[in-house]
Amino acid sequence: MASAKLMIPKRNAPYYVLTANVTVHGKRVRRYGRFDFDPTVLKTHRQRENAAIEAALVFERAEQQKADDEKDGKNTPFRDVARAYIDSKKSMLDPSVRLEGDYEQHKNKANTTAGKETMLRRICEISPTFAEMPISKVNKRECEKFLDLLGEADVRSVKGYAVLKPNAKQYKKLSCPQIAAQCSIQTKSVERVFRGERTTLKTAQEIAAALKCKPEKLFHIELDHRPIARKTIKEYAIFLRLVMQYAEREYGIDNDTQTLAVKGTRSRPVDCLHPEEVEALFKVLPRCSTLEQVIVMGLLNTGMRRGEVCGLQWDCVDLEKGSILINKQLQNIPGQPGKYRLISSKNGKGRSITVAPFIVSLLKKHKAQQSAERIRAGGAWENSGFVFTDELGRHVSPHNVYHSYKRIVASIGMPEARFHDLRHSYAVAAIHAGDDIKTVQGNLGHATSSFTLDVYGHVTEEMKKSSADHMEKFIEKVSGG
């Protein structure tokens, strides 16, 4: 039973000590509080006693509710619940899970935890108050406040670049292999930096530390400030929903976050190659290796992702029917630069693509050259089964494929283009050619056609406008206008 005891200090104002008897894990525990009163409002002793007893009862109920919440985990901070959710996804890759039939189905979801860890770290940096909030207090309104904060103009996604200064080589007291040995980067990356190529801030900092210099002394630092895109804010909203779903499942917390709205800047139209750039690319490709021709032309004509191209194996290629089964991709192992693993495709579902006859011819030519390389390599050849390999049969890495493409693009004087633009170029060309969205969605491997429409909606809008213009001209011609 709650109680209140009057305390009269010698120098301070009188107050009441509140005592609450709370049940914690089946045991009675006393908790104490304090009630300060205003003597000008509560003038008589009876008024003060009644107010103190009422305050003690309220205090006892609040403490009992707090103890119950602690027992159920409802006072666990959002940060800790989110961490537990991420760890639960990581556990899907434990060896014991391999015995279960749904291992492959959940494999990709578990592989995306690195992005979720980045989101959680960003949430803690942007809004420590939200990160420390008890999970029982997190609701749709609080999530919307955080998303608004994320989308504000002064909250930026900063990407840094560094370029070596012309006089920086005088401070290079170590060779490139020696510098790489002291860093978490490869020797080839160090060599590219000292050839004057642009690199990341992290790489610049590691190289400067190895040479015992400040980064500003060796590099020109460039910061690319860009606002948070709508797509990124949507990913944060989905992450918040998933964490709250986990909290509802594990702690029995009811919440209204499943109707959380997505706010932010509109996503910009996708970048793709212009017709004249494609024409210039076609002119220079015959001077490239067959491997480079097949990769670039294959991406431009199938819309495959870079990881899917590098992970393509011969048992998924039917040269007689001219079809390719895409069900795997090559992915970098987090925390292990230069190390890759073969996993299932992005949405976990395979798809079959019919390729053009000239792509089939290039693949046949490439396979013949690969067979010749296997004979030359002899016992050193690794029979990996990959379509695209080096001179010893090992798979080509997505990193090397990207730099080959950069070299090809630079040779024809094109501005620097992303490798993913080849995929966008295929999608835009297919839509302009009259392919329906469902077909394009299937070839690209998107989960839904609505996502394809969301990404390439500007193309369909241009087609609608073009169709309206053609109709207007037709009507004018028929009517004699």
Short mmCIF file of C-alpha atoms in Angstrom, two decimals:
data_model
loop_
_atom_site.label_atom_id
_atom_site.label_comp_id
_atom_site.label_asym_id
_atom_site.label_seq_id
_atom_site.Cartn_x
_atom_site.Cartn_y
_atom_site.Cartn_z
CA MET A 1 0.00 0.00 0.00
CA ALA A 2 1.33 3.44 -0.91
CA SER A 3 2.11 5.88 1.87
CA ALA A 4 3.38 9.42 2.40
CA LYS A 5 5.52 10.79 5.24
CA LEU A 6 6.04 14.50 5.97
CA MET A 7 9.65 15.63 6.16
CA ILE A 8 10.57 19.03 7.67
CA PRO A 9 14.22 19.95 6.93
CA LYS A 10 15.85 22.73 8.94
CA ARG A 11 16.85 24.90 5.97
CA ASN A 12 14.65 23.76 3.06
CA ALA A 13 10.88 23.72 2.49
CA PRO A 14 8.85 20.76 3.86
CA TYR A 15 7.99 17.89 1.52
CA TYR A 16 6.55 14.37 1.58
CA VAL A 17 8.47 11.15 0.98
CA LEU A 18 6.35 8.77 -1.10
CA THR A 19 6.66 5.01 -0.61
CA ALA A 20 5.34 2.53 -3.19
CA ASN A 21 5.21 -1.25 -2.83
CA VAL A 22 5.85 -2.76 -6.28
CA THR A 23 5.83 -6.40 -7.39
CA VAL A 24 8.94 -7.21 -9.41
CA HIS A 25 9.42 -10.81 -10.61
CA GLY A 26 7.08 -12.05 -7.85
CA LYS A 27 8.78 -10.11 -5.03
CA ARG A 28 7.62 -7.01 -3.17
CA VAL A 29 10.01 -4.12 -3.66
CA ARG A 30 9.83 -0.62 -2.13
CA ARG A 31 10.40 2.38 -4.31
CA TYR A 32 10.58 5.95 -3.14
CA GLY A 33 9.51 9.26 -4.57
CA ARG A 34 9.00 12.86 -3.49
CA PHE A 35 6.03 15.21 -3.34
CA ASP A 36 6.67 18.97 -3.05
CA PHE A 37 3.69 21.19 -2.24
CA ASP A 38 2.91 24.87 -2.34
CA PRO A 39 1.81 26.04 1.16
CA THR A 40 -0.08 28.98 -0.36
CA VAL A 41 -2.31 26.51 -2.26
CA LEU A 42 -2.50 23.66 0.25
CA LYS A 43 -3.02 25.75 3.40
CA THR A 44 -4.22 23.14 5.92
CA HIS A 45 -2.56 19.94 7.14
CA ARG A 46 -5.54 17.84 5.98
CA GLN A 47 -5.31 19.24 2.43
CA ARG A 48 -1.60 18.45 2.32
CA GLU A 49 -2.09 14.91 3.66
CA ASN A 50 -4.84 14.15 1.11
CA ALA A 51 -2.77 15.54 -1.78
CA ALA A 52 0.29 13.56 -0.66
CA ILE A 53 -1.68 10.27 -0.36
CA GLU A 54 -3.15 10.82 -3.86
CA ALA A 55 0.34 11.53 -5.24
CA ALA A 56 1.61 8.34 -3.55
CA LEU A 57 -1.11 6.25 -5.21
CA VAL A 58 -0.32 7.74 -8.64
CA PHE A 59 3.39 7.13 -8.01
CA GLU A 60 2.76 3.50 -7.05
CA ARG A 61 0.69 2.82 -10.19
CA ALA A 62 3.36 4.43 -12.38
CA GLU A 63 6.15 2.41 -10.76
CA GLN A 64 4.21 -0.84 -11.09
CA GLN A 65 3.57 -0.12 -14.79
CA LYS A 66 7.26 0.69 -15.24
CA ALA A 67 8.24 -2.62 -13.56
CA ASP A 68 5.83 -4.53 -15.80
CA ASP A 69 7.21 -2.82 -18.89
CA GLU A 70 10.78 -3.63 -17.84
CA LYS A 71 9.79 -7.25 -17.37
CA ASP A 72 8.24 -7.37 -20.86
CA GLY A 73 11.09 -5.40 -22.45
CA LYS A 74 8.79 -2.51 -23.36
CA ASN A 75 11.27 0.05 -22.01
CA THR A 76 14.04 -1.29 -24.22
CA PRO A 77 15.47 1.58 -26.34
CA PHE A 78 14.68 1.57 -30.06
CA ARG A 79 18.41 1.26 -30.75
CA ASP A 80 18.68 -2.04 -28.86
CA VAL A 81 15.52 -3.47 -30.46
CA ALA A 82 16.84 -2.53 -33.91
CA ARG A 83 20.16 -4.18 -33.09
CA ALA A 84 18.34 -7.35 -31.97
CA TYR A 85 16.34 -7.32 -35.22
CA ILE A 86 19.51 -7.01 -37.32
CA ASP A 87 21.16 -9.83 -35.35
CA SER A 88 18.12 -12.03 -35.97
CA LYS A 89 18.60 -11.52 -39.71
CA LYS A 90 22.31 -12.28 -39.44
CA SER A 91 21.48 -15.56 -37.75
CA MET A 92 19.87 -16.73 -41.00
CA LEU A 93 23.39 -17.38 -42.30
CA ASP A 94 24.39 -19.60 -39.36
CA PRO A 95 25.49 -23.12 -40.44
CA SER A 96 22.58 -24.65 -38.52
CA VAL A 97 20.13 -22.82 -40.77
CA ARG A 98 21.51 -24.68 -43.78
CA LEU A 99 19.67 -27.74 -42.53
CA GLU A 100 16.36 -25.96 -42.99
CA GLY A 101 14.60 -25.91 -46.34
CA ASP A 102 14.17 -22.14 -46.49
CA TYR A 103 17.89 -21.27 -46.24
CA GLU A 104 18.21 -20.10 -49.85
CA GLN A 105 14.93 -18.20 -49.61
CA HIS A 106 16.23 -16.06 -46.72
CA LYS A 107 19.86 -15.86 -47.79
CA ASN A 108 19.61 -12.54 -49.63
CA LYS A 109 17.62 -10.93 -46.83
CA ALA A 110 20.38 -11.83 -44.40
CA ASN A 111 22.99 -10.41 -46.79
CA THR A 112 21.38 -6.96 -46.69
CA THR A 113 22.08 -6.47 -42.97
CA ALA A 114 25.15 -4.34 -43.72
CA GLY A 115 22.85 -1.65 -45.12
CA LYS A 116 20.59 -1.90 -42.08
CA GLU A 117 23.58 -1.45 -39.77
CA THR A 118 24.46 1.73 -41.66
CA MET A 119 20.88 2.97 -41.26
CA LEU A 120 20.91 2.29 -37.51
CA ARG A 121 24.22 4.11 -37.11
CA ARG A 122 22.83 7.07 -39.06
CA ILE A 123 19.66 7.11 -36.92
CA CYS A 124 21.77 7.27 -33.75
CA GLU A 125 23.83 10.13 -35.22
CA ILE A 126 20.91 12.21 -36.50
CA SER A 127 18.50 11.77 -33.59
CA PRO A 128 19.95 10.30 -30.37
CA THR A 129 16.61 11.08 -28.66
CA PHE A 130 14.72 8.83 -31.09
CA ALA A 131 17.37 6.09 -30.81
CA GLU A 132 17.10 6.07 -26.99
CA MET A 133 13.30 6.23 -26.92
CA PRO A 134 11.59 3.23 -25.21
CA ILE A 135 10.19 0.93 -27.87
CA SER A 136 6.70 1.17 -26.30
CA LYS A 137 6.73 4.95 -26.96
CA VAL A 138 7.74 4.68 -30.63
CA ASN A 139 4.73 5.25 -32.88
CA LYS A 140 3.88 6.56 -36.32
CA ARG A 141 4.11 10.18 -35.18
CA GLU A 142 7.62 9.76 -33.72
CA CYS A 143 8.78 7.94 -36.87
CA GLU A 144 7.41 10.74 -39.06
CA LYS A 145 9.31 13.30 -36.97
CA PHE A 146 12.53 11.40 -37.60
CA LEU A 147 11.86 11.07 -41.35
CA ASP A 148 11.17 14.81 -41.52
CA LEU A 149 14.49 15.43 -39.79
CA LEU A 150 16.20 13.07 -42.23
CA GLY A 151 14.73 14.89 -45.21
CA GLU A 152 15.56 18.43 -44.06
CA ALA A 153 17.81 20.53 -46.27
CA ASP A 154 20.65 20.69 -43.74
CA VAL A 155 20.79 16.90 -43.39
CA ARG A 156 23.05 15.87 -46.25
CA SER A 157 24.41 12.67 -47.66
CA VAL A 158 28.07 13.66 -48.05
CA LYS A 159 30.29 11.67 -50.35
CA GLY A 160 33.95 12.58 -50.35
CA TYR A 161 36.57 12.29 -53.06
CA ALA A 162 40.29 12.92 -53.01
CA VAL A 163 42.80 13.58 -55.81
CA LEU A 164 46.56 13.48 -55.31
CA LYS A 165 48.28 16.89 -55.46
CA PRO A 166 50.99 17.34 -58.16
CA ASN A 167 53.76 17.80 -55.56
CA ALA A 168 52.60 14.96 -53.29
CA LYS A 169 54.93 12.33 -54.79
CA GLN A 170 57.91 13.91 -53.02
CA TYR A 171 56.47 12.62 -49.75
CA LYS A 172 56.22 9.05 -51.04
CA LYS A 173 58.96 7.38 -49.01
CA LEU A 174 57.51 3.87 -49.44
CA SER A 175 56.70 1.74 -52.47
CA CYS A 176 53.09 1.02 -53.41
CA PRO A 177 53.21 -2.58 -52.04
CA GLN A 178 54.67 -1.26 -48.77
CA ILE A 179 51.89 1.34 -48.48
CA ALA A 180 49.23 -1.27 -49.26
CA ALA A 181 50.67 -3.58 -46.58
CA GLN A 182 49.97 -0.92 -43.96
CA CYS A 183 46.44 -0.26 -45.26
CA SER A 184 43.31 -2.29 -45.90
CA ILE A 185 43.55 -1.62 -49.65
CA GLN A 186 45.15 -3.42 -52.58
CA THR A 187 48.43 -2.49 -54.26
CA LYS A 188 46.62 -1.78 -57.55
CA SER A 189 44.41 0.76 -55.76
CA VAL A 190 47.47 2.55 -54.36
CA GLU A 191 49.04 2.60 -57.83
CA ARG A 192 45.89 4.16 -59.31
CA VAL A 193 45.95 6.86 -56.65
CA PHE A 194 49.54 7.80 -57.51
CA ARG A 195 48.62 7.86 -61.21
CA GLY A 196 46.28 10.72 -60.33
CA GLU A 197 42.94 8.89 -60.31
CA ARG A 198 40.19 10.00 -57.94
CA THR A 199 39.75 7.94 -54.78
CA THR A 200 37.64 7.85 -51.62
CA LEU A 201 38.35 9.84 -48.47
CA LYS A 202 38.93 6.64 -46.51
CA THR A 203 41.61 5.44 -48.94
CA ALA A 204 43.25 8.88 -48.92
CA GLN A 205 43.33 8.89 -45.12
CA GLU A 206 44.90 5.41 -44.97
CA ILE A 207 47.59 6.30 -47.53
CA ALA A 208 48.36 9.55 -45.70
CA ALA A 209 48.62 7.67 -42.39
CA ALA A 210 51.03 5.14 -43.95
CA LEU A 211 53.21 8.03 -45.20
CA LYS A 212 52.84 9.85 -41.85
CA CYS A 213 51.30 12.92 -43.46
CA LYS A 214 48.03 14.75 -43.11
CA PRO A 215 45.52 13.99 -45.90
CA GLU A 216 45.26 17.70 -46.76
CA LYS A 217 49.00 17.77 -47.44
CA LEU A 218 48.80 15.03 -50.07
CA PHE A 219 45.30 15.35 -51.53
CA HIS A 220 42.80 17.82 -52.85
CA ILE A 221 39.63 17.02 -50.90
CA GLU A 222 36.31 17.39 -52.72
CA LEU A 223 32.96 17.00 -50.96
CA ASP A 224 29.85 16.19 -52.93
CA HIS A 225 26.85 17.39 -50.90
CA ARG A 226 23.57 15.91 -52.05
CA PRO A 227 20.14 15.92 -50.40
CA ILE A 228 18.63 12.69 -49.18
CA ALA A 229 16.69 11.16 -52.08
CA ARG A 230 13.10 9.99 -51.75
CA LYS A 231 14.20 6.42 -52.42
CA THR A 232 16.62 6.54 -49.49
CA ILE A 233 13.99 7.96 -47.14
CA LYS A 234 11.65 5.19 -48.28
CA GLU A 235 14.30 2.62 -47.30
CA TYR A 236 14.54 4.19 -43.83
CA ALA A 237 10.75 4.07 -43.50
CA ILE A 238 10.74 0.38 -44.44
CA PHE A 239 13.50 -0.27 -41.90
CA LEU A 240 11.49 1.45 -39.15
CA ARG A 241 8.45 -0.66 -40.05
CA LEU A 242 10.47 -3.88 -39.94
CA VAL A 243 11.93 -3.03 -36.53
CA MET A 244 8.47 -2.27 -35.15
CA GLN A 245 7.12 -5.52 -36.63
CA TYR A 246 9.91 -7.31 -34.77
CA ALA A 247 9.00 -5.42 -31.56
CA GLU A 248 5.35 -6.38 -31.96
CA ARG A 249 6.31 -10.02 -32.46
CA GLU A 250 8.89 -10.22 -29.65
CA TYR A 251 7.51 -7.80 -27.06
CA GLY A 252 3.80 -7.75 -27.87
CA ILE A 253 3.81 -4.01 -28.61
CA ASP A 254 0.91 -2.70 -30.69
CA ASN A 255 1.87 0.18 -32.98
CA ASP A 256 0.57 2.08 -35.99
CA THR A 257 3.82 2.34 -37.96
CA GLN A 258 2.68 0.01 -40.77
CA THR A 259 0.87 2.96 -42.37
CA LEU A 260 3.98 5.16 -42.13
CA ALA A 261 4.04 7.58 -45.07
CA VAL A 262 7.16 8.19 -47.14
CA LYS A 263 8.28 11.78 -47.52
CA GLY A 264 11.20 13.42 -49.30
CA THR A 265 12.41 14.77 -52.60
CA ARG A 266 11.18 13.09 -55.76
CA SER A 267 13.57 10.58 -57.27
CA ARG A 268 15.34 11.93 -60.33
CA PRO A 269 14.97 10.31 -63.76
CA VAL A 270 17.42 7.50 -64.40
CA ASP A 271 20.58 8.14 -66.39
CA CYS A 272 21.08 6.25 -69.62
CA LEU A 273 23.27 6.50 -72.69
CA HIS A 274 22.15 8.76 -75.52
CA PRO A 275 21.82 7.27 -79.04
CA GLU A 276 24.98 9.03 -80.23
CA GLU A 277 26.89 7.65 -77.22
CA VAL A 278 25.68 4.13 -77.97
CA GLU A 279 26.76 4.59 -81.59
CA ALA A 280 30.23 5.74 -80.48
CA LEU A 281 30.44 2.77 -78.12
CA PHE A 282 29.57 0.36 -80.94
CA LYS A 283 32.39 1.82 -83.07
CA VAL A 284 35.08 1.36 -80.41
CA LEU A 285 34.02 -2.07 -79.10
CA PRO A 286 35.42 -4.06 -82.10
CA ARG A 287 38.88 -2.86 -81.01
CA CYS A 288 38.33 -4.27 -77.50
CA SER A 289 38.79 -7.84 -76.33
CA THR A 290 36.03 -10.38 -76.95
CA LEU A 291 35.49 -10.55 -73.19
CA GLU A 292 34.86 -6.81 -72.99
CA GLN A 293 32.63 -6.90 -76.07
CA VAL A 294 30.42 -9.65 -74.66
CA ILE A 295 30.10 -7.99 -71.26
CA VAL A 296 29.24 -4.48 -72.52
CA MET A 297 27.03 -5.63 -75.38
CA GLY A 298 25.38 -8.23 -73.17
CA LEU A 299 24.51 -5.65 -70.52
CA LEU A 300 23.25 -3.22 -73.13
CA ASN A 301 21.00 -5.88 -74.68
CA THR A 302 19.79 -7.81 -71.62
CA GLY A 303 19.70 -5.33 -68.74
CA MET A 304 21.64 -7.68 -66.45
CA ARG A 305 23.25 -6.31 -63.32
CA ARG A 306 27.04 -6.20 -63.09
CA GLY A 307 27.10 -8.84 -60.33
CA GLU A 308 24.80 -11.08 -62.40
CA VAL A 309 27.13 -10.85 -65.40
CA CYS A 310 30.20 -11.71 -63.31
CA GLY A 311 28.32 -14.57 -61.64
CA LEU A 312 27.00 -16.08 -64.88
CA GLN A 313 27.95 -19.75 -65.42
CA TRP A 314 27.96 -21.82 -68.58
CA ASP A 315 25.34 -24.27 -67.27
CA CYS A 316 22.88 -21.34 -67.30
CA VAL A 317 23.59 -20.45 -70.96
CA ASP A 318 21.78 -22.28 -73.79
CA LEU A 319 23.57 -21.29 -77.00
CA GLU A 320 21.25 -23.41 -79.16
CA LYS A 321 18.05 -21.70 -77.96
CA GLY A 322 19.73 -18.34 -77.42
CA SER A 323 18.58 -17.99 -73.80
CA ILE A 324 20.25 -17.20 -70.47
CA LEU A 325 19.00 -18.22 -67.03
CA ILE A 326 19.88 -15.55 -64.46
CA ASN A 327 19.66 -16.92 -60.92
CA LYS A 328 22.98 -15.98 -59.30
CA GLN A 329 25.18 -12.96 -58.76
CA LEU A 330 28.72 -12.33 -57.55
CA GLN A 331 28.83 -10.24 -54.39
CA ASN A 332 31.70 -8.71 -52.43
CA ILE A 333 32.11 -10.22 -48.95
CA PRO A 334 31.63 -7.37 -46.42
CA GLY A 335 34.85 -6.46 -44.64
CA GLN A 336 36.99 -8.52 -47.02
CA PRO A 337 38.16 -6.36 -49.96
CA GLY A 338 38.79 -8.38 -53.11
CA LYS A 339 36.88 -11.42 -51.79
CA TYR A 340 33.63 -12.47 -53.50
CA ARG A 341 30.91 -15.06 -53.04
CA LEU A 342 28.23 -16.45 -55.33
CA ILE A 343 24.71 -15.88 -54.04
CA SER A 344 21.22 -16.07 -55.51
CA SER A 345 19.95 -13.15 -57.60
CA LYS A 346 18.72 -9.97 -55.97
CA ASN A 347 15.04 -10.83 -55.51
CA GLY A 348 15.77 -14.50 -54.88
CA LYS A 349 14.04 -15.61 -58.08
CA GLY A 350 15.62 -16.72 -61.34
CA ARG A 351 14.58 -15.37 -64.71
CA SER A 352 15.20 -16.46 -68.29
CA ILE A 353 16.18 -13.94 -70.98
CA THR A 354 16.23 -14.46 -74.74
CA VAL A 355 19.29 -12.78 -76.26
CA ALA A 356 19.89 -11.42 -79.75
CA PRO A 357 21.64 -13.66 -82.33
CA PHE A 358 24.76 -11.47 -82.47
CA ILE A 359 25.15 -11.86 -78.67
CA VAL A 360 24.96 -15.64 -79.14
CA SER A 361 27.70 -15.38 -81.81
CA LEU A 362 29.90 -13.35 -79.45
CA LEU A 363 29.34 -15.89 -76.67
CA LYS A 364 30.35 -18.76 -78.98
CA LYS A 365 33.50 -16.89 -80.00
CA HIS A 366 34.30 -16.12 -76.35
CA LYS A 367 33.78 -19.78 -75.37
CA ALA A 368 36.22 -20.92 -78.07
CA GLN A 369 38.83 -18.44 -76.84
CA GLN A 370 38.25 -19.61 -73.25
CA SER A 371 38.86 -23.21 -74.33
CA ALA A 372 42.14 -22.17 -75.93
CA GLU A 373 43.17 -20.38 -72.72
CA ARG A 374 42.34 -23.51 -70.73
CA ILE A 375 44.67 -25.58 -72.92
CA ARG A 376 47.48 -23.02 -72.56
CA ALA A 377 47.05 -22.85 -68.76
CA GLY A 378 47.12 -26.63 -68.37
CA GLY A 379 47.06 -27.77 -64.73
CA ALA A 380 46.93 -24.14 -63.46
CA TRP A 381 43.44 -23.71 -64.91
CA GLU A 382 40.61 -23.46 -62.33
CA ASN A 383 37.49 -25.14 -63.67
CA SER A 384 35.11 -22.69 -62.01
CA GLY A 385 32.38 -22.91 -64.65
CA PHE A 386 32.06 -19.12 -64.95
CA VAL A 387 31.39 -17.59 -68.36
CA PHE A 388 33.73 -14.65 -67.79
CA THR A 389 37.14 -15.61 -66.43
CA ASP A 390 40.77 -14.51 -66.46
CA GLU A 391 43.63 -16.41 -68.10
CA LEU A 392 43.60 -19.00 -65.28
CA GLY A 393 39.87 -19.70 -65.24
CA ARG A 394 39.09 -17.58 -62.19
CA HIS A 395 35.98 -15.39 -62.25
CA VAL A 396 36.42 -11.74 -63.16
CA SER A 397 35.56 -9.37 -60.32
CA PRO A 398 32.85 -6.69 -60.67
CA HIS A 399 35.51 -4.14 -59.68
CA ASN A 400 37.77 -5.01 -62.62
CA VAL A 401 34.81 -5.11 -65.02
CA TYR A 402 33.86 -1.60 -63.96
CA HIS A 403 37.37 -0.23 -64.56
CA SER A 404 37.49 -1.87 -67.99
CA TYR A 405 34.25 -0.10 -68.86
CA LYS A 406 35.66 3.21 -67.57
CA ARG A 407 38.66 2.81 -69.87
CA ILE A 408 36.42 2.09 -72.88
CA VAL A 409 34.24 5.11 -72.09
CA ALA A 410 37.28 7.36 -71.71
CA SER A 411 38.66 6.24 -75.08
CA ILE A 412 35.67 7.70 -76.95
CA GLY A 413 35.63 10.96 -74.99
CA MET A 414 32.37 10.31 -73.18
CA PRO A 415 31.82 11.90 -69.78
CA GLU A 416 32.28 9.46 -66.93
CA ALA A 417 29.31 7.09 -66.93
CA ARG A 418 28.11 4.57 -64.39
CA PHE A 419 28.16 0.89 -65.30
CA HIS A 420 24.52 0.65 -64.17
CA ASP A 421 23.57 3.12 -66.94
CA LEU A 422 23.86 0.24 -69.43
CA ARG A 423 21.02 -1.49 -67.59
CA HIS A 424 18.94 1.70 -67.65
CA SER A 425 19.71 2.13 -71.35
CA TYR A 426 18.35 -1.34 -72.09
CA ALA A 427 15.14 -0.64 -70.16
CA VAL A 428 14.54 2.72 -71.85
CA ALA A 429 15.22 1.25 -75.31
CA ALA A 430 12.88 -1.68 -74.64
CA ILE A 431 10.04 0.61 -73.52
CA HIS A 432 10.55 2.90 -76.52
CA ALA A 433 10.52 -0.15 -78.79
CA GLY A 434 7.03 -1.00 -77.55
CA ASP A 435 7.72 -3.79 -75.02
CA ASP A 436 5.06 -3.86 -72.32
CA ILE A 437 6.03 -3.05 -68.74
CA LYS A 438 5.42 -6.62 -67.57
CA THR A 439 7.97 -7.96 -70.08
CA VAL A 440 10.54 -5.30 -69.16
CA GLN A 441 9.96 -6.03 -65.46
CA GLY A 442 10.59 -9.75 -66.02
CA ASN A 443 13.78 -9.16 -68.01
CA LEU A 444 15.16 -6.70 -65.45
CA GLY A 445 14.31 -8.96 -62.52
CA HIS A 446 12.24 -6.38 -60.65
CA ALA A 447 9.95 -7.73 -57.94
CA THR A 448 6.86 -5.93 -59.30
CA SER A 449 5.86 -4.06 -62.43
CA SER A 450 4.82 -1.10 -60.24
CA PHE A 451 8.47 -0.67 -59.25
CA THR A 452 9.48 -0.70 -62.93
CA LEU A 453 6.86 1.96 -63.63
CA ASP A 454 8.12 4.02 -60.70
CA VAL A 455 11.71 3.95 -62.00
CA TYR A 456 10.96 4.40 -65.70
CA GLY A 457 7.70 6.32 -65.46
CA HIS A 458 9.19 9.35 -67.21
CA VAL A 459 9.77 7.20 -70.30
CA THR A 460 6.13 6.09 -70.47
CA GLU A 461 5.03 9.70 -69.95
CA GLU A 462 7.17 10.77 -72.93
CA MET A 463 5.60 7.96 -74.99
CA LYS A 464 2.10 9.13 -74.02
CA LYS A 465 2.93 12.67 -75.10
CA SER A 466 4.45 11.40 -78.36
CA SER A 467 1.34 9.27 -78.99
CA ALA A 468 -0.91 12.29 -78.38
CA ASP A 469 1.15 14.39 -80.83
CA HIS A 470 0.90 11.67 -83.50
CA MET A 471 -2.87 11.45 -82.98
CA GLU A 472 -3.26 15.21 -83.22
CA LYS A 473 -1.37 15.25 -86.55
CA PHE A 474 -3.47 12.34 -87.83
CA ILE A 475 -6.73 14.11 -86.96
CA GLU A 476 -5.52 17.30 -88.64
CA LYS A 477 -4.64 15.32 -91.77
CA VAL A 478 -8.00 13.52 -91.89
CA SER A 479 -10.02 16.64 -91.25
CA GLY A 480 -8.03 18.57 -93.85
CA GLY A 481 -6.92 21.11 -91.27
#
